[in-house]
Amino acid sequence: MPNKVAVYRREHFNAAHRLFRADWNDEQNFSVFGKCANPSFHGHNYELEVKVVGVPDSTTGFVIDLKVLSDIIQEEVIERFDHRNLNLDTPYFKEVNPTAENICIVIYELLRGRIDADLDIQVRLYETPRNFVEYPVL
Amino acid sequence: MPNKVAVYRREHFNAAHRLFRADWNDEQNFSVFGKCANPSFHGHNYELEVKVVGVPDSTTGFVIDLKVLSDIIQEEVIERFDHRNLNLDTPYFKEVNPTAENICIVIYELLRGRIDADLDIQVRLYETPRNFVEYPVL
Amino acid sequence: MPNKVAVYRREHFNAAHRLFRADWNDEQNFSVFGKCANPSFHGHNYELEVKVVGVPDSTTGFVIDLKVLSDIIQEEVIERFDHRNLNLDTPYFKEVNPTAENICIVIYELLRGRIDADLDIQVRLYETPRNFVEYPVL
Amino acid sequence: MPNKVAVYRREHFNAAHRLFRADWNDEQNFSVFGKCANPSFHGHNYELEVKVVGVPDSTTGFVIDLKVLSDIIQEEVIERFDHRNLNLDTPYFKEVNPTAENICIVIYELLRGRIDADLDIQVRLYETPRNFVEYPVL
Amino acid sequence: MPNKVAVYRREHFNAAHRLFRADWNDEQNFSVFGKCANPSFHGHNYELEVKVVGVPDSTTGFVIDLKVLSDIIQEEVIERFDHRNLNLDTPYFKEVNPTAENICIVIYELLRGRIDADLDIQVRLYETPRNFVEYPVL
Amino acid sequence: MPNKVAVYRREHFNAAHRLFRADWNDEQNFSVFGKCANPSFHGHNYELEVKVVGVPDSTTGFVIDLKVLSDIIQEEVIERFDHRNLNLDTPYFKEVNPTAENICIVIYELLRGRIDADLDIQVRLYETPRNFVEYPVL
């Protein structure tokens, strides 16, 4: 049985966001989300790592051409999120908070449909070099 | 004559900003500032490097205690800028654009008054790992 | 069924240590532990990465508030280990060597009791950028 | 039952390579492999991360002495690949392309025979900081 | 008098090269250039940092638009060197060795003509994270 | 007139140290040096960057062969300081504190005598990624 290999591609985007619940008042929001609740927004350089797992193609030696993977990430994620306000400029965080966890799940869903179903994928998102998340948990 | 040594301290803050001129229309702003002109803002993980040059104290061996330098940066820069919108939440970028160049000059001015006049200082500001600025030019 | 997400927080501490067995003589210790057996100690900038796995809270979007996780790491690990001699200043390495493996297990045990039992945790410890360990193996 | 710990060692080598199939013409090769098909070769600073999983020895506290692991990587990988042309100077990529996937599998095979069978190993290979692979998938 | 600010842009390219003198025999070349003399070539991920010094424009706040600087580096350097063999595929290293020093000088000359004469420039080139060069010395 | 180029080599060592004055009591030492005064020592992964400035040799294209520079740093610095206690195991910090400033000056003096007098040198020492020093100030 041919063996599986994991390949990774790293991309980045810069965005603004704010953590808050519209059904809470300012005091509640600041008490739970701290300075991340600032109504004028703040922002991050997000680093995105996409893992794709599968058997390398015997003709090319690629699990997936990383140039193709990079293009898919560009179209599905970077064009939607880069230099945007995640709360105001995208439709994904109207009902849920743009926490790193939720952004990571949204990115996974955006990519999942574009990559062959026989390849597993996982997304890691760095909000800062010291805070990051991963979805799904394999 | 005792010799000078340079010491550096690195700190970081996360902020939102937007590049634009209020006296230009959207078309002009997007043509000059590109996606950085997004009216909903975007953001960065700013990394700040402060260089202090002087003769080490013969008693302690310090040019400046880096814990003291860190506290000064905290009070003068991080508390003002971290998790803030540079355009809306600070008074420094009403008349000038919050480009990395201008943010760096503002940070230098904020720090200069707090550090002994016989010590030279220089500020380097990373907007991203690939875009950064330095002021003054020594 | 709601999906699990992994979140990570990175912290650091600086410490001295020495690898040796009290029941061996110097020759035996140097032959097994090399220069790590130096009786005067040496030291490292340890980087610590704590992974917490669980279902994001539907109200906040957090698996665990990373500020809370950071505070727990601070109290349980950094205050005990930072700027300390692991052999002399802590009770954990009297019977076992402070190898990266053993330090990592000790840190896991210190944190495990402070984090909700329905959340899985894993600890990665960098002794240098080129030598690091992870526990438990999930 | 004693617990398993994973230990990692990072090494690097610099090499030249070219992606192409000898049974394709230039047009086919450039259409599939892009500029990586350049017949004059190009190159990379490869970063190699070897993970070894096992129960720490109760006498030393080591899963494997990382100095020993480093020496094995040196002998099996660095001496064969560093400052070499992977296509011309090694026997491993005559039939298969030196993609990161295939280089990673070759490195795994070279190391597997040198490390105790009761220890699991995994290899991660960075071709660039943004493109990397891992084998096997645990 | 308005003040000068330095701005930096970082780019990268991957290339193969070989250090040798055509008027020396193999023995001489290996004795001076070591494994860098390998006739089959080896390669690197080069990281390039371009510094531009000048007074920020009072209208935009830019010393130079870093997007413009990035495009110039792309056209003058990346398109010429990326995924190329520096000895075989470029005209610059027929008479001189492609040492980091000489590559850096060539890059400076390529960029100097494209950037306003009233702006000073300096080029830093990383051959590996541990070996790098800078030209000119300001 | 031929032009000068700067070349850099990065090395590292791990060491223990303690900041204190023997003529002060514990209270004085802790009040000035904080937790760095811990009598049991603490430690760091020091990163060392040595800059050498000169005109590249017209035969080789080297300012200085970085392999030679690396060997000199190894002999003069790494062998003396790696896996050592700077206060106890070296003669350099009996009268002065092993602050980063003073370690950097000592390293400069150790290297200066081994490198051609027509080459300028400068030393940068990272005590942590956020605290570093440079000597001399050029």
CSV table of N, CA and C in Angstrom, one decimal, chain D residues 12-16 35-36 38 40-47 78 82-85 88-89 126-130, chain E residues 12-16 35-36 38 40-47 78 82-85 88-89 126-130:
chain,number,residue,atom,x,y,z
D,12,HIS,N,20.3,20.9,9.3
D,12,HIS,CA,20.1,21.5,7.9
D,12,HIS,C,21.1,21.1,6.9
D,13,PHE,N,20.8,21.3,5.7
D,13,PHE,CA,21.7,21.1,4.6
D,13,PHE,C,21.3,21.9,3.4
D,14,ASN,N,22.3,22.2,2.6
D,14,ASN,CA,22.1,23.1,1.4
D,14,ASN,C,22.3,22.2,0.2
D,15,ALA,N,21.4,22.2,-0.8
D,15,ALA,CA,21.5,21.3,-1.9
D,15,ALA,C,20.9,21.9,-3.2
D,16,ALA,N,21.3,21.4,-4.3
D,16,ALA,CA,20.7,21.8,-5.6
D,16,ALA,C,19.8,20.6,-6.0
D,35,LYS,N,9.1,26.6,-13.0
D,35,LYS,CA,10.5,27.0,-12.9
D,35,LYS,C,11.4,26.0,-12.2
D,36,CYS,N,10.7,25.0,-11.4
D,36,CYS,CA,11.5,24.0,-10.8
D,36,CYS,C,12.1,23.0,-11.8
D,38,ASN,N,13.9,23.9,-14.3
D,38,ASN,CA,15.1,24.5,-14.9
D,38,ASN,C,16.3,23.5,-15.0
D,40,SER,N,19.3,23.8,-15.5
D,40,SER,CA,20.6,24.1,-14.8
D,40,SER,C,20.5,24.0,-13.3
D,41,PHE,N,19.3,23.6,-12.8
D,41,PHE,CA,19.1,23.4,-11.4
D,41,PHE,C,18.9,24.7,-10.6
D,42,HIS,N,18.3,24.6,-9.4
D,42,HIS,CA,18.2,25.6,-8.5
D,42,HIS,C,18.5,25.0,-7.1
D,43,GLY,N,18.3,25.7,-6.0
D,43,GLY,CA,18.7,25.0,-4.7
D,43,GLY,C,17.9,25.6,-3.6
D,44,HIS,N,18.2,25.0,-2.4
D,44,HIS,CA,17.5,25.3,-1.2
D,44,HIS,C,18.4,25.1,0.0
D,45,ASN,N,18.0,25.9,1.1
D,45,ASN,CA,18.5,25.6,2.4
D,45,ASN,C,17.5,24.6,3.1
D,46,TYR,N,17.7,23.3,3.1
D,46,TYR,CA,16.7,22.4,3.7
D,46,TYR,C,16.9,22.4,5.2
D,47,GLU,N,15.8,22.5,5.9
D,47,GLU,CA,15.8,22.3,7.3
D,47,GLU,C,15.1,21.0,7.6
D,78,ILE,N,23.3,14.3,6.3
D,78,ILE,CA,24.0,15.6,6.0
D,78,ILE,C,25.2,15.2,5.1
D,82,ASP,N,24.5,17.3,1.9
D,82,ASP,CA,24.9,18.7,2.0
D,82,ASP,C,25.9,19.2,0.9
D,83,HIS,N,25.6,20.3,0.3
D,83,HIS,CA,26.4,20.9,-0.7
D,83,HIS,C,26.5,19.9,-1.9
D,84,ARG,N,25.4,19.2,-2.1
D,84,ARG,CA,25.4,18.2,-3.2
D,84,ARG,C,24.2,18.6,-4.2
D,85,ASN,N,24.3,18.0,-5.4
D,85,ASN,CA,23.2,18.1,-6.3
D,85,ASN,C,22.4,16.8,-6.2
D,88,LEU,N,22.2,14.6,-9.4
D,88,LEU,CA,23.4,14.1,-10.0
D,88,LEU,C,24.3,13.4,-9.0
D,89,ASP,N,24.4,13.9,-7.8
D,89,ASP,CA,25.4,13.4,-6.8
D,89,ASP,C,24.9,12.3,-5.9
D,126,TYR,N,11.7,21.0,5.7
D,126,TYR,CA,11.3,22.3,5.2
D,126,TYR,C,12.2,22.6,3.9
D,127,GLU,N,11.5,22.7,2.8
D,127,GLU,CA,12.2,23.1,1.5
D,127,GLU,C,12.4,24.6,1.6
D,128,THR,N,11.4,25.3,2.0
D,128,THR,CA,11.5,26.8,2.4
D,128,THR,C,10.7,27.0,3.6
D,129,PRO,N,10.8,28.1,4.3
D,129,PRO,CA,10.0,28.3,5.5
D,129,PRO,C,8.5,28.2,5.2
D,130,ARG,N,8.0,28.3,4.0
D,130,ARG,CA,6.6,28.3,3.6
D,130,ARG,C,6.2,26.9,3.0
E,12,HIS,N,12.7,37.1,-1.2
E,12,HIS,CA,13.6,35.9,-1.3
E,12,HIS,C,13.6,35.2,-2.6
E,13,PHE,N,14.7,34.5,-2.9
E,13,PHE,CA,14.8,33.7,-4.1
E,13,PHE,C,15.6,32.4,-3.8
E,14,ASN,N,15.4,31.4,-4.6
E,14,ASN,CA,16.1,30.1,-4.4
E,14,ASN,C,17.0,29.9,-5.7
E,15,ALA,N,18.2,29.6,-5.4
E,15,ALA,CA,19.1,29.5,-6.6
E,15,ALA,C,20.2,28.5,-6.3
E,16,ALA,N,20.8,28.0,-7.4
E,16,ALA,CA,22.0,27.1,-7.3
E,16,ALA,C,23.2,27.9,-7.6
E,35,LYS,N,33.5,22.4,0.1
E,35,LYS,CA,32.4,21.7,-0.6
E,35,LYS,C,31.6,22.6,-1.4
E,36,CYS,N,31.8,24.0,-1.2
E,36,CYS,CA,31.2,24.9,-2.1
E,36,CYS,C,31.7,24.9,-3.6
E,38,ASN,N,31.8,22.1,-5.3
E,38,ASN,CA,31.2,20.9,-5.9
E,38,ASN,C,30.8,21.3,-7.4
E,40,SER,N,28.9,19.9,-9.4
E,40,SER,CA,27.5,19.7,-9.7
E,40,SER,C,26.6,20.8,-9.1
E,41,PHE,N,27.2,21.7,-8.4
E,41,PHE,CA,26.4,22.8,-7.8
E,41,PHE,C,25.7,22.4,-6.5
E,42,HIS,N,25.4,23.4,-5.7
E,42,HIS,CA,24.5,23.2,-4.6
E,42,HIS,C,23.6,24.5,-4.5
E,43,GLY,N,22.8,24.7,-3.5
E,43,GLY,CA,21.9,25.9,-3.6
E,43,GLY,C,21.5,26.4,-2.3
E,44,HIS,N,20.8,27.5,-2.3
E,44,HIS,CA,20.3,28.2,-1.1
E,44,HIS,C,18.9,28.8,-1.3
E,45,ASN,N,18.3,29.0,-0.2
E,45,ASN,CA,17.1,30.0,-0.1
E,45,ASN,C,17.7,31.3,0.3
E,46,TYR,N,17.9,32.2,-0.7
E,46,TYR,CA,18.5,33.5,-0.4
E,46,TYR,C,17.4,34.4,0.2
E,47,GLU,N,17.6,35.1,1.3
E,47,GLU,CA,16.7,36.2,1.8
E,47,GLU,C,17.4,37.5,1.5
E,78,ILE,N,14.5,39.2,-8.6
E,78,ILE,CA,13.8,37.9,-8.4
E,78,ILE,C,13.7,37.2,-9.8
E,82,ASP,N,15.7,33.9,-9.4
E,82,ASP,CA,14.9,32.9,-8.7
E,82,ASP,C,14.8,31.6,-9.5
E,83,HIS,N,15.1,30.5,-8.9
E,83,HIS,CA,15.1,29.2,-9.5
E,83,HIS,C,16.0,29.1,-10.7
E,84,ARG,N,17.2,29.9,-10.6
E,84,ARG,CA,18.2,29.8,-11.6
E,84,ARG,C,19.5,29.3,-11.0
E,85,ASN,N,20.4,29.0,-11.9
E,85,ASN,CA,21.8,28.7,-11.6
E,85,ASN,C,22.6,29.9,-11.8
E,88,LEU,N,25.5,29.6,-14.4
E,88,LEU,CA,25.2,29.2,-15.8
E,88,LEU,C,24.1,30.1,-16.4
E,89,ASP,N,23.1,30.5,-15.6
E,89,ASP,CA,21.9,31.2,-16.2
E,89,ASP,C,21.9,32.7,-16.1
E,126,TYR,N,21.1,37.3,2.9
E,126,TYR,CA,21.3,36.1,3.7
E,126,TYR,C,21.4,34.9,2.8
E,127,GLU,N,22.6,34.2,2.9
E,127,GLU,CA,22.8,33.0,2.2
E,127,GLU,C,22.2,31.8,3.0
E,128,THR,N,22.4,31.9,4.3
E,128,THR,CA,21.7,31.0,5.2
E,128,THR,C,21.4,31.9,6.4
E,129,PRO,N,20.6,31.4,7.4
E,129,PRO,CA,20.3,32.3,8.5
E,129,PRO,C,21.6,32.6,9.3
E,130,ARG,N,22.7,31.9,9.1
E,130,ARG,CA,23.9,32.1,9.9
E,130,ARG,C,25.0,32.8,9.1
